[in-house]
Tab-separated table of C-alpha atoms in Angstrom:
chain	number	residue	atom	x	y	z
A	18	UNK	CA	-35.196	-67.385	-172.394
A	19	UNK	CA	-35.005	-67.726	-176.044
A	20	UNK	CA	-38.743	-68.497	-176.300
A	21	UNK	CA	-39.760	-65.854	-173.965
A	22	UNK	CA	-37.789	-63.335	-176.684
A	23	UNK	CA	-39.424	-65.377	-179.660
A	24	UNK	CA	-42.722	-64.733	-178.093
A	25	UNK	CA	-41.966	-61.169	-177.196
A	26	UNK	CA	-40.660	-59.973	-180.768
A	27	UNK	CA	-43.774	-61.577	-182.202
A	28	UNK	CA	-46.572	-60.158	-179.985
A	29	UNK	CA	-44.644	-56.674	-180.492
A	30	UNK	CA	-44.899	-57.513	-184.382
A	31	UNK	CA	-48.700	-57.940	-183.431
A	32	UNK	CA	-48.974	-54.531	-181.792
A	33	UNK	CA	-47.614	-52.924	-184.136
A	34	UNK	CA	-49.687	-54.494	-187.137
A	35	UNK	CA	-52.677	-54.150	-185.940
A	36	UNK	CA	-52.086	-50.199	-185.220
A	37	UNK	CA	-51.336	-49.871	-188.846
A	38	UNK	CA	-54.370	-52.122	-190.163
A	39	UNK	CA	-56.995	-50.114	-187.946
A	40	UNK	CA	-56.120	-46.901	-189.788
A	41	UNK	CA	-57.576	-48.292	-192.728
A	42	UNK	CA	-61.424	-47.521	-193.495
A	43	UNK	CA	-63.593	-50.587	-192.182
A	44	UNK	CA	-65.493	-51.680	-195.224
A	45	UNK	CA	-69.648	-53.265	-194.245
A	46	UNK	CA	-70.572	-56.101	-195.115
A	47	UNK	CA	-73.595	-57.095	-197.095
A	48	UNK	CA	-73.126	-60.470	-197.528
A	49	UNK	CA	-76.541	-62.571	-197.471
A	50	UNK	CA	-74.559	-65.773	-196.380
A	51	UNK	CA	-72.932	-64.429	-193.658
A	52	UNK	CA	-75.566	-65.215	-190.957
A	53	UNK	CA	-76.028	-68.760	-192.464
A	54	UNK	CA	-72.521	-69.812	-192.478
A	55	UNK	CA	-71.785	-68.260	-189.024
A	56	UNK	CA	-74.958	-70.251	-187.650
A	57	UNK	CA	-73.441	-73.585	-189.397
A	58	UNK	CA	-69.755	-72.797	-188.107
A	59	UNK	CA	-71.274	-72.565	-184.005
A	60	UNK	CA	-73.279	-75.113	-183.998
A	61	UNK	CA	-70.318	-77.611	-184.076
A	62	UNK	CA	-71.135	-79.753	-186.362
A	63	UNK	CA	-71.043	-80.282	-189.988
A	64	UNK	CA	-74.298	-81.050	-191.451
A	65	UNK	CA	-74.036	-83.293	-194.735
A	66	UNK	CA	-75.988	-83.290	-198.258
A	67	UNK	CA	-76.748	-86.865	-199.752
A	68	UNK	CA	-73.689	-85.537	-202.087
A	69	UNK	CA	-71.603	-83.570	-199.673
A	70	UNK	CA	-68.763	-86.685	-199.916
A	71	UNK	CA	-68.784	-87.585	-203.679
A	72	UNK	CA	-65.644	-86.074	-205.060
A	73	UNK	CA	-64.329	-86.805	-208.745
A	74	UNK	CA	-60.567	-88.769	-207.916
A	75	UNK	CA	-58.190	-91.536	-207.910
A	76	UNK	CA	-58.794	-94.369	-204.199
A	77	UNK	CA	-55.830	-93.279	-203.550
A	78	UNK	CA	-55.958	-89.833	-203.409
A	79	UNK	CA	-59.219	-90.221	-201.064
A	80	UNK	CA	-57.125	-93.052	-199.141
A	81	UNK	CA	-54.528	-89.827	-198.235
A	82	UNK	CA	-57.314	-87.140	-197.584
A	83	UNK	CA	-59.317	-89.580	-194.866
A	84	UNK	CA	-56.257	-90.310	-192.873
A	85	UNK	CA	-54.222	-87.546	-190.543
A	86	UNK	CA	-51.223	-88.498	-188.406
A	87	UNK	CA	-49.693	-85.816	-185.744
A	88	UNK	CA	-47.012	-86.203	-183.880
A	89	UNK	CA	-46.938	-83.580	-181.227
A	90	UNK	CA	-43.785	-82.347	-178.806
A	91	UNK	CA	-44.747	-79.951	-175.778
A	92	UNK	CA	-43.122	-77.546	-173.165
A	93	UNK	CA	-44.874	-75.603	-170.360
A	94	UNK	CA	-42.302	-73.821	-168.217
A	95	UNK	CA	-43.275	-71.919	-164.958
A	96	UNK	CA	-41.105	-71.786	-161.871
A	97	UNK	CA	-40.114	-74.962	-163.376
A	98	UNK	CA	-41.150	-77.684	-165.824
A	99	UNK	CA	-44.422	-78.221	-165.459
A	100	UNK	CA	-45.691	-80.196	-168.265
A	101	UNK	CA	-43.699	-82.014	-171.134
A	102	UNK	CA	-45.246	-84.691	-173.054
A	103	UNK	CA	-45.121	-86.083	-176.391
A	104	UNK	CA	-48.036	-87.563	-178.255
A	105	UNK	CA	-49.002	-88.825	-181.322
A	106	UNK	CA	-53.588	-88.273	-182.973
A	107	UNK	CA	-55.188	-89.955	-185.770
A	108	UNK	CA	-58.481	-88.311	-187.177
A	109	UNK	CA	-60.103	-90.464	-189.839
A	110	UNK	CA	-62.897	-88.756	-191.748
A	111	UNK	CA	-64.750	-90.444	-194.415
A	112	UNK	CA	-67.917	-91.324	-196.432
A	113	UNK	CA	-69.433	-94.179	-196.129
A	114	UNK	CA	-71.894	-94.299	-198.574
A	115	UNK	CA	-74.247	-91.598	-200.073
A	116	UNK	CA	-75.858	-89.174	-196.811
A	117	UNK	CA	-74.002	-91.227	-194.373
A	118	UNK	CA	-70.479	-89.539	-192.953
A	119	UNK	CA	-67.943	-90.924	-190.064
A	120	UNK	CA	-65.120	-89.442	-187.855
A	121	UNK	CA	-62.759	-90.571	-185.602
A	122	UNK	CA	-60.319	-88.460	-183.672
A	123	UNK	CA	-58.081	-90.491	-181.599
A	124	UNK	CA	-55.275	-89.544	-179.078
A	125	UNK	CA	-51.870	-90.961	-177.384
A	126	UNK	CA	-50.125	-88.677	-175.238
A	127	UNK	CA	-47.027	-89.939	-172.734
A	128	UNK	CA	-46.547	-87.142	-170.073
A	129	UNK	CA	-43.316	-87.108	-167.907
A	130	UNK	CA	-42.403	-86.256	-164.564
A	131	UNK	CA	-43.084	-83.771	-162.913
A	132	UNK	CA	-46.844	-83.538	-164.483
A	133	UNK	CA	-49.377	-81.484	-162.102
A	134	UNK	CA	-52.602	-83.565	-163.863
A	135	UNK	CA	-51.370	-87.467	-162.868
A	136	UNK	CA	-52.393	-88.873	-159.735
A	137	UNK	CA	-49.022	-88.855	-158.096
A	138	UNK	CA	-47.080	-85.741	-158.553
A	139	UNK	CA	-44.177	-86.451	-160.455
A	140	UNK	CA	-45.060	-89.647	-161.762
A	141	UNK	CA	-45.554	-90.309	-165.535
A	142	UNK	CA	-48.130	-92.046	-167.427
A	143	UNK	CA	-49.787	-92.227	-170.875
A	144	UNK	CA	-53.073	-91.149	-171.725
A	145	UNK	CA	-55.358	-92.404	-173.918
A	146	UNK	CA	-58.477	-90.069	-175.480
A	147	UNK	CA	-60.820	-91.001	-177.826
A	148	UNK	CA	-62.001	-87.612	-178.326
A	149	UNK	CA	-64.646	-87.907	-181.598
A	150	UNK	CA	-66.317	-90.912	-182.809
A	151	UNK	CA	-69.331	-90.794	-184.955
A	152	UNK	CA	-71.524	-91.659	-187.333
A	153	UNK	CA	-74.162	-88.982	-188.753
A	154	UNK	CA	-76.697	-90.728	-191.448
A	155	UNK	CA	-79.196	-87.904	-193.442
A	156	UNK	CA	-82.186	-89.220	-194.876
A	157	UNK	CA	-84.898	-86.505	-196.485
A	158	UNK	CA	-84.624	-83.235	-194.695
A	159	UNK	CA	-83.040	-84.341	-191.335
A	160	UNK	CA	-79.975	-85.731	-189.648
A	161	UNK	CA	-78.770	-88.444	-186.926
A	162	UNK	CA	-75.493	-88.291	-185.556
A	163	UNK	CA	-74.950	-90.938	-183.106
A	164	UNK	CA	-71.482	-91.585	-180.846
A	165	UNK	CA	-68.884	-89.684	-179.107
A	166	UNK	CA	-68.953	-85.949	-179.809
A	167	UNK	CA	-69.997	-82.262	-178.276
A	168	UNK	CA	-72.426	-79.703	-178.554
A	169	UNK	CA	-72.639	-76.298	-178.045
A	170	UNK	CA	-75.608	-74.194	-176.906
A	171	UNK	CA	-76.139	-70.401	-177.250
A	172	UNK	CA	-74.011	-67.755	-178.956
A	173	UNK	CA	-71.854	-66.181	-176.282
A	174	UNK	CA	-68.700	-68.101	-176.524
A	175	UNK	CA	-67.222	-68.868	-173.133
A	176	UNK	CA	-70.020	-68.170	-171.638
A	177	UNK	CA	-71.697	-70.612	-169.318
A	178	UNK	CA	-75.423	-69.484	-169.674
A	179	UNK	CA	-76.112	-72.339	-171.966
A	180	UNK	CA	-73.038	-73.946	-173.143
A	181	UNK	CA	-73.426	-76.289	-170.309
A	182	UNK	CA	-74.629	-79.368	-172.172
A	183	UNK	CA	-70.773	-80.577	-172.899
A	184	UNK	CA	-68.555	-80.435	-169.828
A	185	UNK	CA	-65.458	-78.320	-169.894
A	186	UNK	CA	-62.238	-80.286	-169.839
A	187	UNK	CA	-59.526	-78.139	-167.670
A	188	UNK	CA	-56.407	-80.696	-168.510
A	189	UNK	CA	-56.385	-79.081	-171.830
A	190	UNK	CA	-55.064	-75.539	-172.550
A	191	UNK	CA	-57.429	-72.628	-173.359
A	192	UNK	CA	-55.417	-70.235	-175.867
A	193	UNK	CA	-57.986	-68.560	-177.773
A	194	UNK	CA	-61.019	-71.153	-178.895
A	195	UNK	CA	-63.452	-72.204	-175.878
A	196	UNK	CA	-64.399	-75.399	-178.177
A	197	UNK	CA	-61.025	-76.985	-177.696
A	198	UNK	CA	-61.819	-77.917	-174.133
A	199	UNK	CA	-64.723	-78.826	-174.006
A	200	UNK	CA	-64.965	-82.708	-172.921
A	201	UNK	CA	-67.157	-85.183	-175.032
A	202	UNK	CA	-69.711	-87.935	-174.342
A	203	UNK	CA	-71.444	-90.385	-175.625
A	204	UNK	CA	-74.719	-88.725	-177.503
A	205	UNK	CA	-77.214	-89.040	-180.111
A	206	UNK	CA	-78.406	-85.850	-181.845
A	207	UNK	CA	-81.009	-85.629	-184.386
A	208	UNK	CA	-81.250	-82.597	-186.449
A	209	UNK	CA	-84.468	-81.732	-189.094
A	210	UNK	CA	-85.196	-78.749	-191.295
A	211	UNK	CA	-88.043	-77.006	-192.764
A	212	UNK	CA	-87.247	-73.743	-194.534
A	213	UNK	CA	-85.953	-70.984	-192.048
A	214	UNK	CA	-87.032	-73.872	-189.139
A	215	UNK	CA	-84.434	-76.009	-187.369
A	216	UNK	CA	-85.388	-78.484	-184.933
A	217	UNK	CA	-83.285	-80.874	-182.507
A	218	UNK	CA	-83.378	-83.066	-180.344
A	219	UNK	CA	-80.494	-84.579	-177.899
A	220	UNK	CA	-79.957	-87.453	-175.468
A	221	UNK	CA	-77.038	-89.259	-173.333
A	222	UNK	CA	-77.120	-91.651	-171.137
A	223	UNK	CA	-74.640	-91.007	-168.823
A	224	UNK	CA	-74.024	-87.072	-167.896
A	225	UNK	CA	-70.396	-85.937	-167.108
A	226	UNK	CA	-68.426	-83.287	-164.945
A	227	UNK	CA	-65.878	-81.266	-165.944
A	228	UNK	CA	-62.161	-82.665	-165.717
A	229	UNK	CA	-59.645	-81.657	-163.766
A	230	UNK	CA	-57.009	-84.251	-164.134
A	231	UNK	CA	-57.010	-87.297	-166.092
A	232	UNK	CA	-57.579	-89.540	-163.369
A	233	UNK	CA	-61.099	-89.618	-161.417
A	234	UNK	CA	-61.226	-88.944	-158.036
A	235	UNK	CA	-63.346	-90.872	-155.524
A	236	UNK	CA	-65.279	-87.795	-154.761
A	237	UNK	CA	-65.960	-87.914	-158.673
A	238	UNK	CA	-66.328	-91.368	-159.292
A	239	UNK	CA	-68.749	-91.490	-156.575
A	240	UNK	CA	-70.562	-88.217	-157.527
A	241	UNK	CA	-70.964	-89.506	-161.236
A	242	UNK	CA	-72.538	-92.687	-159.928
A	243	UNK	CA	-75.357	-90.919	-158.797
A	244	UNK	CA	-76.065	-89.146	-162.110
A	245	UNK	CA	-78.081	-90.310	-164.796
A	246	UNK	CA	-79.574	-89.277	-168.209
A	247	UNK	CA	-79.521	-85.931	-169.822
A	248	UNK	CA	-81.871	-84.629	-172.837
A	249	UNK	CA	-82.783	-81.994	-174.449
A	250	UNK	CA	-84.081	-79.945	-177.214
A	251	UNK	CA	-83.642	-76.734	-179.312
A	252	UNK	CA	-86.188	-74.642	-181.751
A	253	UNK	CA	-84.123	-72.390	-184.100
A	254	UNK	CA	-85.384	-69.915	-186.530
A	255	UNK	CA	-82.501	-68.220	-188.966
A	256	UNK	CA	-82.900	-64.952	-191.261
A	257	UNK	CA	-80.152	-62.681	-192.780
A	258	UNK	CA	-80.663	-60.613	-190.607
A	259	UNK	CA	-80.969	-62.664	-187.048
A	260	UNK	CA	-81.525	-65.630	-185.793
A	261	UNK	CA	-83.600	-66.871	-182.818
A	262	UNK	CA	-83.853	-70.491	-180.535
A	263	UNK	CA	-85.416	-71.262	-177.897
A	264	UNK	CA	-84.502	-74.584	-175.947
A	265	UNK	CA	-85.279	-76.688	-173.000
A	266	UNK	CA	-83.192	-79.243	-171.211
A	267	UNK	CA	-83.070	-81.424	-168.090
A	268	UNK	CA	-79.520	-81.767	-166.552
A	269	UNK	CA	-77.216	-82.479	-163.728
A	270	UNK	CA	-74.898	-79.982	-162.453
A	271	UNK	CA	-71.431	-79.950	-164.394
A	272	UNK	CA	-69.536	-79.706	-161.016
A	273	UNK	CA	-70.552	-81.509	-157.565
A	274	UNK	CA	-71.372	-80.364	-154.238
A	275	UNK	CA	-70.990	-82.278	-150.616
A	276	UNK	CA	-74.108	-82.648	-149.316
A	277	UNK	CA	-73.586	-83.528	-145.904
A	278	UNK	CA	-76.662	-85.387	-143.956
A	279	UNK	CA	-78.236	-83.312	-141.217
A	280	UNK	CA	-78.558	-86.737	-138.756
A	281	UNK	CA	-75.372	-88.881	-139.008
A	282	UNK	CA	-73.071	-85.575	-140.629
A	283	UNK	CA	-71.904	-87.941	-143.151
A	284	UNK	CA	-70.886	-86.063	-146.027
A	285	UNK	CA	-71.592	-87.097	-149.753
A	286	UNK	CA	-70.482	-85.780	-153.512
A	287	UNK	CA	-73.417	-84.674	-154.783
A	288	UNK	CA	-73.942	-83.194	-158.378
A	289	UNK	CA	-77.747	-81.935	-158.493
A	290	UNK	CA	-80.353	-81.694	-161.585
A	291	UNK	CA	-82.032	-79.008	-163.013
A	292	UNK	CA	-84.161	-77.564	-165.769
A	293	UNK	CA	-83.156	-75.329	-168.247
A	294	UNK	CA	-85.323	-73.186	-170.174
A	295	UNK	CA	-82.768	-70.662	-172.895
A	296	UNK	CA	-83.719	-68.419	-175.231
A	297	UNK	CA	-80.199	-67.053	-177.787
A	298	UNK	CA	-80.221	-64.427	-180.214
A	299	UNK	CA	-77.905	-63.193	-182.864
A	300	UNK	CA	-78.780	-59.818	-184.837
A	301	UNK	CA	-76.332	-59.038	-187.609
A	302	UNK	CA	-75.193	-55.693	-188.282
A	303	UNK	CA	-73.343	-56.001	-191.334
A	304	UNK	CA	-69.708	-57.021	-189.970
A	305	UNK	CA	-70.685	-56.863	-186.299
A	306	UNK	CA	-72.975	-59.915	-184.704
A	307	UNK	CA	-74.470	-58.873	-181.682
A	308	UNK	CA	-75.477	-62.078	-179.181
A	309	UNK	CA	-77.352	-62.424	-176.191
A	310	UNK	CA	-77.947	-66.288	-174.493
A	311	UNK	CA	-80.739	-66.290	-171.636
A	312	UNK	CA	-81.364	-69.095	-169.290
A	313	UNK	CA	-83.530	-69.854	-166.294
A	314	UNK	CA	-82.074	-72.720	-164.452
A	315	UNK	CA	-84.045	-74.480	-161.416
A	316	UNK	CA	-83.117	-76.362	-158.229
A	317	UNK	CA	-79.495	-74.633	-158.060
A	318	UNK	CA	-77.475	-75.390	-155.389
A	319	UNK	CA	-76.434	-72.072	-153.396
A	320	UNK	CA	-73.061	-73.155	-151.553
A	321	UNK	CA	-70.442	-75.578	-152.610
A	322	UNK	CA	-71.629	-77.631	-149.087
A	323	UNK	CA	-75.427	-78.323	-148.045
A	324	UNK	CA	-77.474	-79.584	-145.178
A	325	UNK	CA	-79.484	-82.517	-146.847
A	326	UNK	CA	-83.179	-81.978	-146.620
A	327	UNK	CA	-83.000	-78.053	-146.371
A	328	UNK	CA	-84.854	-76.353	-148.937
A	329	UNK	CA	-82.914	-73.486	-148.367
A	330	UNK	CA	-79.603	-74.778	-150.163
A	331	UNK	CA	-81.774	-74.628	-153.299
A	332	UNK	CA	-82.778	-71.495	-155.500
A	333	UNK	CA	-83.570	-70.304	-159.037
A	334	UNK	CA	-81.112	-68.550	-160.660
A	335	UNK	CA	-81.678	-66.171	-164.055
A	336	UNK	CA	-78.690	-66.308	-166.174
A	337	UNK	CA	-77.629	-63.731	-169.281
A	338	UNK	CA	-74.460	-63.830	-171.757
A	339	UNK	CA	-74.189	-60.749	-173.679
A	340	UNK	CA	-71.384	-60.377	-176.350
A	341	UNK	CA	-70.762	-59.507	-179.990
A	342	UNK	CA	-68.221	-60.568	-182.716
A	343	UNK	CA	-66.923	-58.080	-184.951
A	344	UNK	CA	-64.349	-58.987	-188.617
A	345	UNK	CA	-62.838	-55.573	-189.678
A	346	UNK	CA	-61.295	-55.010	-193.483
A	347	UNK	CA	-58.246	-56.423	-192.802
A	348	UNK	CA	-59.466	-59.217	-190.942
A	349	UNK	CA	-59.365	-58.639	-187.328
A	350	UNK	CA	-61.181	-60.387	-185.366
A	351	UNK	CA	-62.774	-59.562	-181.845
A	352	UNK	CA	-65.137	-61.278	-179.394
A	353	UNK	CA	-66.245	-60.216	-176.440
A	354	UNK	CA	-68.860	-61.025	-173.802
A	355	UNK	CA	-70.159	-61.088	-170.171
A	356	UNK	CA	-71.693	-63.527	-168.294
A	357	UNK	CA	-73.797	-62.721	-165.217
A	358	UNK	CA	-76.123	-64.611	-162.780
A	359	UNK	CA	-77.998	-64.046	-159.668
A	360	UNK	CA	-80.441	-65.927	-157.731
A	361	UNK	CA	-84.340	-65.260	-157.660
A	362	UNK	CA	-84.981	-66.420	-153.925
A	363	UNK	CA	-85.682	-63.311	-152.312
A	364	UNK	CA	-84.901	-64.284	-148.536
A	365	UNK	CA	-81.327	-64.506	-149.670
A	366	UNK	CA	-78.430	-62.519	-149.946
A	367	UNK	CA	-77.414	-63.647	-152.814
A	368	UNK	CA	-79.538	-60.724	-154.988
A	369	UNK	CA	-76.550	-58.942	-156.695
A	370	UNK	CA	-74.731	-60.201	-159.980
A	371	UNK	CA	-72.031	-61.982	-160.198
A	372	UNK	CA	-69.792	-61.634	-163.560
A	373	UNK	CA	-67.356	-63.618	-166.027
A	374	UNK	CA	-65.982	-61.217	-169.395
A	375	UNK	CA	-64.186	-62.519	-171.473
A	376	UNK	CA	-62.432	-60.791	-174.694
A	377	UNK	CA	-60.448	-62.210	-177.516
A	378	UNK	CA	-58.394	-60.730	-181.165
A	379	UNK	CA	-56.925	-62.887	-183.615
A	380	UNK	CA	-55.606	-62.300	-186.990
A	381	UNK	CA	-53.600	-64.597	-190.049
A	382	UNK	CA	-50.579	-62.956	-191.636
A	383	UNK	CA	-48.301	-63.773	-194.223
A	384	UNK	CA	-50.987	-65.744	-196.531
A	385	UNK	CA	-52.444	-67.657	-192.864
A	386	UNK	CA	-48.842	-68.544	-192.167
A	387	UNK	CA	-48.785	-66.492	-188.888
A	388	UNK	CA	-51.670	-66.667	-186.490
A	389	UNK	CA	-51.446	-64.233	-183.413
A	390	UNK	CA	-54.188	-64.058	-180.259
A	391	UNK	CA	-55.050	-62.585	-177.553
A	392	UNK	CA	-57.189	-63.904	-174.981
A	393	UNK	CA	-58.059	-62.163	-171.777
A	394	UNK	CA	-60.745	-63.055	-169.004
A	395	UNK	CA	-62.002	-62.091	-165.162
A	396	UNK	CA	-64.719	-63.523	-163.048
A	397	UNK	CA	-65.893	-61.281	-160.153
A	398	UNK	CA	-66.861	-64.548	-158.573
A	399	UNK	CA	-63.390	-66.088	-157.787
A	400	UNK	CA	-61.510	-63.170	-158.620
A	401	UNK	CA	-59.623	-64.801	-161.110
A	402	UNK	CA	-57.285	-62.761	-164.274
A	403	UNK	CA	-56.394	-64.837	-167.170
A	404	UNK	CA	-54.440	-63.743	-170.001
A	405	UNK	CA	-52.991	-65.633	-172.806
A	406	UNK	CA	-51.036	-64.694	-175.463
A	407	UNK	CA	-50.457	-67.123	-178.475
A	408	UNK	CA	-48.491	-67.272	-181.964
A	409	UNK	CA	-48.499	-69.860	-184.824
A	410	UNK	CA	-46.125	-70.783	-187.385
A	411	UNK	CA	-46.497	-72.822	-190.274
A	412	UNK	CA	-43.178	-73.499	-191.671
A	413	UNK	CA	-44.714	-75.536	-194.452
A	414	UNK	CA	-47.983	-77.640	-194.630
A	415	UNK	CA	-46.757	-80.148	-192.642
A	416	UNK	CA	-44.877	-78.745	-189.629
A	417	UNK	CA	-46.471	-75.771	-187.125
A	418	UNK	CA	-44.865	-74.666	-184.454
A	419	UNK	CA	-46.284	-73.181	-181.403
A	420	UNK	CA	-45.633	-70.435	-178.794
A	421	UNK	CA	-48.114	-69.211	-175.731
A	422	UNK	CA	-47.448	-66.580	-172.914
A	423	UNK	CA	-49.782	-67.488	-170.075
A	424	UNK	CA	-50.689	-65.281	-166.861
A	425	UNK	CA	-53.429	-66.176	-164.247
A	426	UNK	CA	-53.852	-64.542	-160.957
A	427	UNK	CA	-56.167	-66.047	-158.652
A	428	UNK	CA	-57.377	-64.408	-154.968
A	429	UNK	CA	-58.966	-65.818	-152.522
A	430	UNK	CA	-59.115	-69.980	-151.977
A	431	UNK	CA	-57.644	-72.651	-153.964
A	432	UNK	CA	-58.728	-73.518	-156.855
A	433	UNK	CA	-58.258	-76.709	-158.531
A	434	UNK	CA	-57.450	-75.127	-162.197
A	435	UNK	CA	-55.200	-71.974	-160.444
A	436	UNK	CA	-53.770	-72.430	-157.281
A	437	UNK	CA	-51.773	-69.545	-157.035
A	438	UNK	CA	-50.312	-66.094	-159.224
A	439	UNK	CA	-48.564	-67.737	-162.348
A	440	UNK	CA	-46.445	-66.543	-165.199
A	441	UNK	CA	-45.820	-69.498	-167.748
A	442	UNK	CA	-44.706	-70.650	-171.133
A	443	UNK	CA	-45.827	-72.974	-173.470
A	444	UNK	CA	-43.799	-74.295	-176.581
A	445	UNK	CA	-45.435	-76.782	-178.833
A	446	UNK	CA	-43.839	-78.497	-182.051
A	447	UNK	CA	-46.438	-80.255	-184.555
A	448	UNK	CA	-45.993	-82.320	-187.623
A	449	UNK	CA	-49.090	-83.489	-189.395
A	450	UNK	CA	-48.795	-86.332	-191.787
């Protein structure tokens, strides 16, 4: 109870602040880096000068800003404890010599009983993630990256047009940034420039589907041993005032399907592959960023279940994110998008739109000690409602602390993620060494 109050008084705090800052005139911004340093922050990574490492200072000093320790403590309460588990993550980020950079983000988490994402209700187990772990070499006016990591596609966050290349990971908690669950693999990326030009190219050997728990199912296991390589590439052309890719990929399916043979009715986990052909575009508008991610995906499976050999149970589908980000005067800011498909095969039924929004505020008070967000989502498809509210506290620069109000209402059939109408908590205790 004294959470839910903690929560309460701060998201009322929230209300109340932002009412006062939106009174105040918005000022425009005319800032010719803007576009550039937006473009850098979504595409994930972190591209590196031959000189981007070399820093005047003591070994030692270096020694302490390459290592990170975090020791984590964590409380989701429902109708009852549903998740409590204490972990410990080590990031390592360092130089290696000059144009070559490496990272390492590794995980330890112990979850106790009862935990809903362990094989056996109620039984608990320690997890192990190595979440990042690469090495990205420049040399003249490009850059490899090679080992574990993601990548993001398209502008529209939380929007599955064309962020489809990195799986999304549904054991971890969505608050208010769609990166944090997104599930990595094994990949190399290369990256060159020329001028206002950016070209890539991607490729992993084994493709993924999302995660659901932290143990694989059969029907998983045996639907990822039917999937092979993914690749992939981009075109990207940046100006102050927009910026433009187009991109082309072949992929499998991030979820399976049971295809069940027509002769023997045998059923089998199936996760199909496709082509993707995407075209994004950002146009900035002083302090707004309007987006818009379009993708024309092939060979799409039309039902969860399919007759083997039926063409039928495959269609084109057309695919378009709309959104915008906006960063008022005093620093609100607000995302918002839409994500809606249909399929192309005229002989079906299946000719109206299906929709996803998705809408999101966040703001730093107190100097960035106190974060507060919203986060707020619906798909037409499953009729599903999500709403989260978060808060964080930094009581120094070593210790955060954590709060999240969490709603989901879900009609219709299961679903794996939200099984039923659910008002939780989550309380999460952090100290970074």
């Amino acid at each position: 109870m004294l959470r839910f109050l903690l929560v309460t008084y701060l998201l009322s705090y929230c209300g109340l602040a932002i009412c006062e800052d939106l009174l105040e005139q918005d000022e425009v911004y005319d800032d010719t880096s803007l576009l550039a340093e937006e473009s850098l922050l979504l595409s994930d990574e972190f591209e590196l000068g031959e000189d981007s490492h070399e820093r005047p200072g003591s070994s030692s000093a270096m020694l302490i800003d390459i290592f990170s320790v975090s020791v984590t403590r964590e409380l989701a309460y429902g109708r009852h404890v549903e998740q409590s588990n204490i972990g410990m993550r080590l990031e390592l980020d360092t130089p290696l010599w000059s144009g070559a950079y490496a990272r390492i983000d590794y995980e330890v988490t112990h979850f106790f009983s009862p935990e809903n994402l362990s094989r056996d209700y109620g039984e608990s187990y320690t997890n192990r993630e190595l979440n990042e772990a690469w090495l990205q070499v420049s040399f003249s006016d490009c850059v490899a990256k090679l080992g574990r990591q993601t990548l993001f596609w398209g502008r529209v966050e939380g929007a599955n047009a064309l962020d489809v290349i990195s799986p999304v990971d549904f054991t971890k908690p969505l608050l208010t940034d769609f990166s944090d669950i997104r599930l990595s693999s094994e990949m190399a990326l290369f990256r060159c420039y020329q001028n206002d030009l950016t070209a890539e190219l991607f490729y992993q050997e084994d493709a993924l589907l999302n995660r659901f728990s932290h143990f694989e199912s059969e029907l998983e296991r045996i639907a990822r041993s039917g999937m092979g390589d993914e690749w992939g590439g981009r075109l990207s052309l940046a100006k102050q005032a927009f910026d433009l890719s187009l991109s082309y990929a072949r992929l499998y399916a991030n979820h399976f399907s049971i295809l069940i043979d027509k002769n023997t009715f045998q059923s089998t986990p199936y996760s199909q592959r496709y082509e993707l052909y995407g075209l994004s575009l950002g146009i900035n508008q002083g302090s707004i960023m309007y987006e818009l991610d379009l993708a024309y995906k092939t060979n799409q499976l039309s039902s969860v279940y399919a007759l083997s050999g039926r063409p039928e149970n495959l269609e084109n589908r057309l695919e378009i994110a709309l959104g915008f980000e906006y960063l008022s005067a005093a620093n609100h800011q607000v995302n918002a998008g839409v994500w809606r498909f249909k399929s192309l095969e005229q002989d079906t039924n299946r000719t109206i739109y299906n929709e996803i929004w998705n809408v999101s505020w966040s703001k730093e008070y107190f100097n960035d000690v106190l974060g507060l967000s919203v986060l707020g989502a619906w798909s037409t498809v499953s009729e599903l409602f999500v709403l989260n509210l978060a808060s964080e506290y930094d009581f120094n620069d070593y210790v955060q602390l954590s709060l999240a109000l969490s709603y989901a209402s879900k009609s219709g059939s299961n679903d794996p993620v939200y099984p039923d109408s659910k008002l939780s908590s989550t309380f999460k205790i952090e100290a970074q060494f």
